[in-house]
Amino acid sequence: METVDLRIFTEPQQGASYDDLLRVAKATEDNGFDAFFRSDHFLKMGSASGLPGPTDAWVTLGALARETSRIRLGTLVTAATFRHPSVLAISVAQVDQMSGGRVDFGLGSGWYDAEHQAYGIPMPEIKERFDLYAEQLEIITGLWETPEGETFSFDGKHYQLADAPALPKPAQSPRPPVIIGGGGKKRTPALAARFADEFNAAFVDAATAATQFERVDAACREIGRDPKAVIRSAAQVVAVGKDDAEFARRAAAIGRETDEVKQNGLAGTVDEVVDKIGRYREATGVTRLYLQVLDLSDLDHLELIASKVAPQL
């Protein structure tokens, strides 16, 4: 069976400065992980302080592009409601250039009502939001894939572009890999079949993930695309200890009960986590896991996963 790529995934809206993220990104690279990812949110969730306040996903990744040399960089996932697609295409292409072609681009429809209200960002109803999202995927990939010297036009319900020079080009040709996720039964798999290089099942159990992957496969076959062209990935919260006591301490540090986080994440001792990853992979066919690291001050956690969990995968 294929090995599993391990990627580190952070939630900076819960309280992290750029310097905190830089430390984690450097530890991600130093410990041999595949990638550093972050969420794209402007408001904390739950009881966290959120201090010192949100950081912008693409500003962060542009800076990290110059401070790292090997790891992939990306978002799980950028919200289509936050940025105009043409502006987003330019930003991401620039970060791809700045990193020497290390960007993976996650895009979603946006979902968190409270942050939209807090910052006055329009949040249409789900159907319209999905229409916006579909047009954004078409525009962003269209701009990137337009051959140099040619122009890109688009006449949609929500966006119109006229003879855009479609510059700058990303470093990766024809474009950075696109990651799509979500639990929708029809439109999400259809969009994934058209645009995704990777489909991510975030924070769901193996049975739910497997069902959604099957829907994406079916949507691929429907348009004559090989389902194997879409990488299967999952995101799970992580809390690993070299023994039960260390695991319990890590669970407590992120405000989770030991039984609950074992049930809903990759949590427990090293052997328990290796076993859970094995079972999850068997049931879903994932080849890539995003480990949601919530205590950004605990760099020893990354070192333990890299030295004890990763070699067993």
CSV table of N, CA, C and O in Angstrom, one decimal, residues 95-159:
chain,number,residue,atom,x,y,z
A,95,VAL,N,2.4,34.0,-4.9
A,95,VAL,CA,3.0,33.1,-3.9
A,95,VAL,C,3.6,31.9,-4.5
A,95,VAL,O,4.7,31.4,-4.0
A,96,ASP,N,3.0,31.4,-5.5
A,96,ASP,CA,3.6,30.2,-6.2
A,96,ASP,C,5.0,30.6,-6.8
A,96,ASP,O,5.9,29.8,-6.7
A,97,GLN,N,5.1,31.7,-7.4
A,97,GLN,CA,6.4,32.2,-7.9
A,97,GLN,C,7.4,32.4,-6.8
A,97,GLN,O,8.5,32.0,-6.8
A,98,MET,N,6.9,33.0,-5.7
A,98,MET,CA,7.8,33.3,-4.5
A,98,MET,C,8.3,32.0,-3.9
A,98,MET,O,9.4,32.0,-3.3
A,99,SER,N,7.6,31.0,-4.0
A,99,SER,CA,8.0,29.7,-3.4
A,99,SER,C,8.7,28.8,-4.3
A,99,SER,O,9.1,27.6,-3.9
A,100,GLY,N,8.8,29.2,-5.6
A,100,GLY,CA,9.4,28.2,-6.5
A,100,GLY,C,8.5,27.1,-6.9
A,100,GLY,O,8.9,26.0,-7.2
A,101,GLY,N,7.2,27.4,-6.9
A,101,GLY,CA,6.2,26.4,-7.3
A,101,GLY,C,5.8,25.4,-6.3
A,101,GLY,O,5.7,24.2,-6.5
A,102,ARG,N,5.6,25.9,-5.0
A,102,ARG,CA,5.2,24.9,-3.9
A,102,ARG,C,3.8,25.1,-3.4
A,102,ARG,O,3.5,24.6,-2.3
A,103,VAL,N,3.0,25.8,-4.1
A,103,VAL,CA,1.6,26.1,-3.6
A,103,VAL,C,0.6,25.0,-4.0
A,103,VAL,O,0.6,24.5,-5.1
A,104,ASP,N,-0.2,24.6,-3.0
A,104,ASP,CA,-1.4,23.8,-3.3
A,104,ASP,C,-2.6,24.7,-2.9
A,104,ASP,O,-2.6,25.3,-1.8
A,105,PHE,N,-3.5,24.8,-3.8
A,105,PHE,CA,-4.6,25.8,-3.7
A,105,PHE,C,-5.9,25.2,-3.3
A,105,PHE,O,-6.6,24.5,-4.1
A,106,GLY,N,-6.3,25.4,-2.0
A,106,GLY,CA,-7.6,24.9,-1.5
A,106,GLY,C,-8.6,26.0,-1.6
A,106,GLY,O,-8.4,27.1,-1.1
A,107,LEU,N,-9.8,25.7,-2.2
A,107,LEU,CA,-10.8,26.7,-2.4
A,107,LEU,C,-12.2,26.1,-2.0
A,107,LEU,O,-12.5,25.0,-2.4
A,108,GLY,N,-12.9,26.8,-1.1
A,108,GLY,CA,-14.2,26.4,-0.7
A,108,GLY,C,-15.2,27.5,-0.8
A,108,GLY,O,-14.9,28.7,-1.1
A,109,SER,N,-16.5,27.2,-0.6
A,109,SER,CA,-17.6,28.2,-0.8
A,109,SER,C,-17.7,29.3,0.3
A,109,SER,O,-18.3,30.3,0.1
A,110,GLY,N,-17.1,29.0,1.5
A,110,GLY,CA,-17.2,29.9,2.6
A,110,GLY,C,-18.4,29.4,3.4
A,110,GLY,O,-19.4,29.0,2.9
A,111,TRP,N,-18.3,29.5,4.8
A,111,TRP,CA,-19.4,28.9,5.6
A,111,TRP,C,-19.7,29.6,6.9
A,111,TRP,O,-20.7,29.5,7.5
A,112,TYR,N,-18.7,30.3,7.4
A,112,TYR,CA,-18.7,30.8,8.8
A,112,TYR,C,-19.4,32.1,8.9
A,112,TYR,O,-18.8,33.2,8.7
A,113,ASP,N,-20.7,32.1,9.2
A,113,ASP,CA,-21.6,33.3,9.2
A,113,ASP,C,-21.0,34.4,10.1
A,113,ASP,O,-21.0,35.5,9.7
A,114,ALA,N,-20.5,34.0,11.3
A,114,ALA,CA,-20.2,35.1,12.3
A,114,ALA,C,-19.0,35.9,11.8
A,114,ALA,O,-19.0,37.2,12.0
A,115,GLU,N,-18.0,35.4,11.1
A,115,GLU,CA,-16.9,36.2,10.6
A,115,GLU,C,-17.4,37.1,9.5
A,115,GLU,O,-16.9,38.2,9.3
A,116,HIS,N,-18.4,36.7,8.7
A,116,HIS,CA,-18.9,37.5,7.6
A,116,HIS,C,-19.6,38.7,8.2
A,116,HIS,O,-19.4,39.9,7.8
A,117,GLN,N,-20.4,38.5,9.3
A,117,GLN,CA,-21.1,39.6,9.9
A,117,GLN,C,-20.1,40.5,10.6
A,117,GLN,O,-20.2,41.7,10.5
A,118,ALA,N,-19.2,39.9,11.3
A,118,ALA,CA,-18.2,40.8,12.1
A,118,ALA,C,-17.5,41.7,11.2
A,118,ALA,O,-17.3,42.9,11.5
A,119,TYR,N,-17.1,41.3,10.0
A,119,TYR,CA,-16.2,42.1,9.1
A,119,TYR,C,-17.0,42.7,8.0
A,119,TYR,O,-16.4,43.3,7.1
A,120,GLY,N,-18.3,42.5,7.9
A,120,GLY,CA,-19.1,43.1,6.9
A,120,GLY,C,-18.9,42.5,5.5
A,120,GLY,O,-19.0,43.2,4.5
A,121,ILE,N,-18.6,41.2,5.5
A,121,ILE,CA,-18.3,40.5,4.2
A,121,ILE,C,-19.7,39.9,3.8
A,121,ILE,O,-20.2,39.1,4.6
A,122,PRO,N,-20.2,40.1,2.6
A,122,PRO,CA,-21.4,39.6,2.2
A,122,PRO,C,-21.4,38.0,2.2
A,122,PRO,O,-20.4,37.4,1.9
A,123,MET,N,-22.5,37.4,2.7
A,123,MET,CA,-22.6,36.0,2.8
A,123,MET,C,-23.9,35.6,2.2
A,123,MET,O,-24.9,35.5,2.9
A,124,PRO,N,-24.0,35.3,0.9
A,124,PRO,CA,-25.2,35.0,0.3
A,124,PRO,C,-25.7,33.6,0.8
A,124,PRO,O,-25.0,32.9,1.4
A,125,GLU,N,-27.0,33.3,0.4
A,125,GLU,CA,-27.6,32.0,0.7
A,125,GLU,C,-26.7,30.9,0.0
A,125,GLU,O,-26.1,31.2,-1.0
A,126,ILE,N,-26.9,29.7,0.5
A,126,ILE,CA,-26.0,28.6,0.1
A,126,ILE,C,-26.0,28.4,-1.5
A,126,ILE,O,-25.0,28.2,-2.1
A,127,LYS,N,-27.2,28.5,-2.1
A,127,LYS,CA,-27.2,28.2,-3.5
A,127,LYS,C,-26.4,29.3,-4.3
A,127,LYS,O,-25.6,29.0,-5.2
A,128,GLU,N,-26.7,30.5,-4.0
A,128,GLU,CA,-25.9,31.6,-4.6
A,128,GLU,C,-24.5,31.5,-4.3
A,128,GLU,O,-23.6,31.8,-5.2
A,129,ARG,N,-24.2,31.2,-3.1
A,129,ARG,CA,-22.7,31.1,-2.7
A,129,ARG,C,-22.0,30.0,-3.5
A,129,ARG,O,-20.9,30.2,-3.9
A,130,PHE,N,-22.8,28.9,-3.7
A,130,PHE,CA,-22.2,27.9,-4.5
A,130,PHE,C,-22.0,28.3,-6.0
A,130,PHE,O,-21.0,27.9,-6.7
A,131,ASP,N,-23.0,29.1,-6.5
A,131,ASP,CA,-22.8,29.6,-7.9
A,131,ASP,C,-21.6,30.5,-8.0
A,131,ASP,O,-20.8,30.4,-9.0
A,132,LEU,N,-21.4,31.3,-7.0
A,132,LEU,CA,-20.2,32.2,-6.9
A,132,LEU,C,-18.9,31.3,-6.9
A,132,LEU,O,-18.0,31.6,-7.7
A,133,TYR,N,-18.9,30.3,-6.1
A,133,TYR,CA,-17.8,29.4,-5.9
A,133,TYR,C,-17.5,28.7,-7.3
A,133,TYR,O,-16.3,28.6,-7.7
A,134,ALA,N,-18.5,28.2,-7.9
A,134,ALA,CA,-18.3,27.5,-9.2
A,134,ALA,C,-17.6,28.5,-10.2
A,134,ALA,O,-16.7,28.1,-11.0
A,135,GLU,N,-18.1,29.7,-10.3
A,135,GLU,CA,-17.6,30.7,-11.2
A,135,GLU,C,-16.1,31.0,-10.9
A,135,GLU,O,-15.3,31.2,-11.7
A,136,GLN,N,-15.9,31.1,-9.6
A,136,GLN,CA,-14.5,31.4,-9.1
A,136,GLN,C,-13.5,30.3,-9.6
A,136,GLN,O,-12.4,30.6,-10.0
A,137,LEU,N,-13.9,29.0,-9.4
A,137,LEU,CA,-13.0,27.9,-9.9
A,137,LEU,C,-12.7,28.1,-11.3
A,137,LEU,O,-11.6,27.9,-11.8
A,138,GLU,N,-13.8,28.4,-12.1
A,138,GLU,CA,-13.6,28.5,-13.6
A,138,GLU,C,-12.7,29.7,-13.9
A,138,GLU,O,-11.8,29.6,-14.8
A,139,ILE,N,-12.9,30.8,-13.2
A,139,ILE,CA,-12.1,32.0,-13.5
A,139,ILE,C,-10.6,31.8,-13.1
A,139,ILE,O,-9.7,32.1,-13.9
A,140,ILE,N,-10.4,31.3,-11.9
A,140,ILE,CA,-9.0,31.2,-11.4
A,140,ILE,C,-8.2,30.2,-12.2
A,140,ILE,O,-7.1,30.5,-12.7
A,141,THR,N,-8.8,29.0,-12.4
A,141,THR,CA,-8.1,28.0,-13.3
A,141,THR,C,-7.9,28.5,-14.7
A,141,THR,O,-6.9,28.3,-15.3
A,142,GLY,N,-9.0,29.2,-15.2
A,142,GLY,CA,-8.9,29.7,-16.6
A,142,GLY,C,-7.8,30.8,-16.7
A,142,GLY,O,-7.1,30.8,-17.7
A,143,LEU,N,-7.7,31.7,-15.8
A,143,LEU,CA,-6.6,32.7,-15.8
A,143,LEU,C,-5.2,32.0,-15.8
A,143,LEU,O,-4.3,32.4,-16.6
A,144,TRP,N,-5.0,31.1,-14.9
A,144,TRP,CA,-3.7,30.4,-14.8
A,144,TRP,C,-3.4,29.6,-16.1
A,144,TRP,O,-2.2,29.5,-16.5
A,145,GLU,N,-4.4,29.0,-16.7
A,145,GLU,CA,-4.1,28.0,-17.8
A,145,GLU,C,-4.1,28.7,-19.2
A,145,GLU,O,-3.7,28.1,-20.1
A,146,THR,N,-4.5,30.0,-19.2
A,146,THR,CA,-4.4,30.7,-20.5
A,146,THR,C,-2.9,30.9,-20.9
A,146,THR,O,-2.1,31.3,-20.2
A,147,PRO,N,-2.6,30.4,-22.2
A,147,PRO,CA,-1.2,30.5,-22.6
A,147,PRO,C,-0.7,32.0,-22.6
A,147,PRO,O,-1.5,32.9,-22.9
A,148,GLU,N,0.5,32.1,-22.3
A,148,GLU,CA,1.1,33.5,-22.3
A,148,GLU,C,0.9,34.1,-23.6
A,148,GLU,O,1.1,33.5,-24.7
A,149,GLY,N,0.6,35.4,-23.6
A,149,GLY,CA,0.4,36.1,-24.9
A,149,GLY,C,-1.1,36.1,-25.3
A,149,GLY,O,-1.5,36.8,-26.2
A,150,GLU,N,-1.9,35.2,-24.7
A,150,GLU,CA,-3.3,35.2,-25.0
A,150,GLU,C,-4.1,35.8,-23.9
A,150,GLU,O,-3.6,36.1,-22.8
A,151,THR,N,-5.4,36.1,-24.1
A,151,THR,CA,-6.2,36.7,-23.1
A,151,THR,C,-7.3,35.8,-22.6
A,151,THR,O,-7.7,34.8,-23.3
A,152,PHE,N,-7.9,36.1,-21.5
A,152,PHE,CA,-9.0,35.3,-20.9
A,152,PHE,C,-10.2,36.2,-20.7
A,152,PHE,O,-10.1,37.3,-20.1
A,153,SER,N,-11.4,35.8,-21.2
A,153,SER,CA,-12.6,36.5,-20.9
A,153,SER,C,-13.6,35.5,-20.3
A,153,SER,O,-13.5,34.3,-20.5
A,154,PHE,N,-14.5,36.1,-19.5
A,154,PHE,CA,-15.5,35.3,-18.8
A,154,PHE,C,-16.8,36.1,-18.7
A,154,PHE,O,-16.8,37.2,-18.3
A,155,ASP,N,-17.9,35.4,-19.0
A,155,ASP,CA,-19.2,36.1,-18.9
A,155,ASP,C,-20.1,35.3,-18.1
A,155,ASP,O,-20.9,34.4,-18.6
A,156,GLY,N,-20.1,35.5,-16.7
A,156,GLY,CA,-20.9,34.7,-15.8
A,156,GLY,C,-22.0,35.5,-15.2
A,156,GLY,O,-22.2,36.7,-15.6
A,157,LYS,N,-22.8,34.9,-14.4
A,157,LYS,CA,-23.9,35.6,-13.7
A,157,LYS,C,-23.3,36.6,-12.7
A,157,LYS,O,-23.8,37.7,-12.5
A,158,HIS,N,-22.2,36.2,-12.0
A,158,HIS,CA,-21.6,37.0,-10.9
A,158,HIS,C,-20.4,37.8,-11.3
A,158,HIS,O,-20.1,38.8,-10.7
A,159,TYR,N,-19.6,37.3,-12.3
A,159,TYR,CA,-18.4,37.9,-12.7
A,159,TYR,C,-18.3,38.0,-14.2
A,159,TYR,O,-18.7,37.1,-14.9
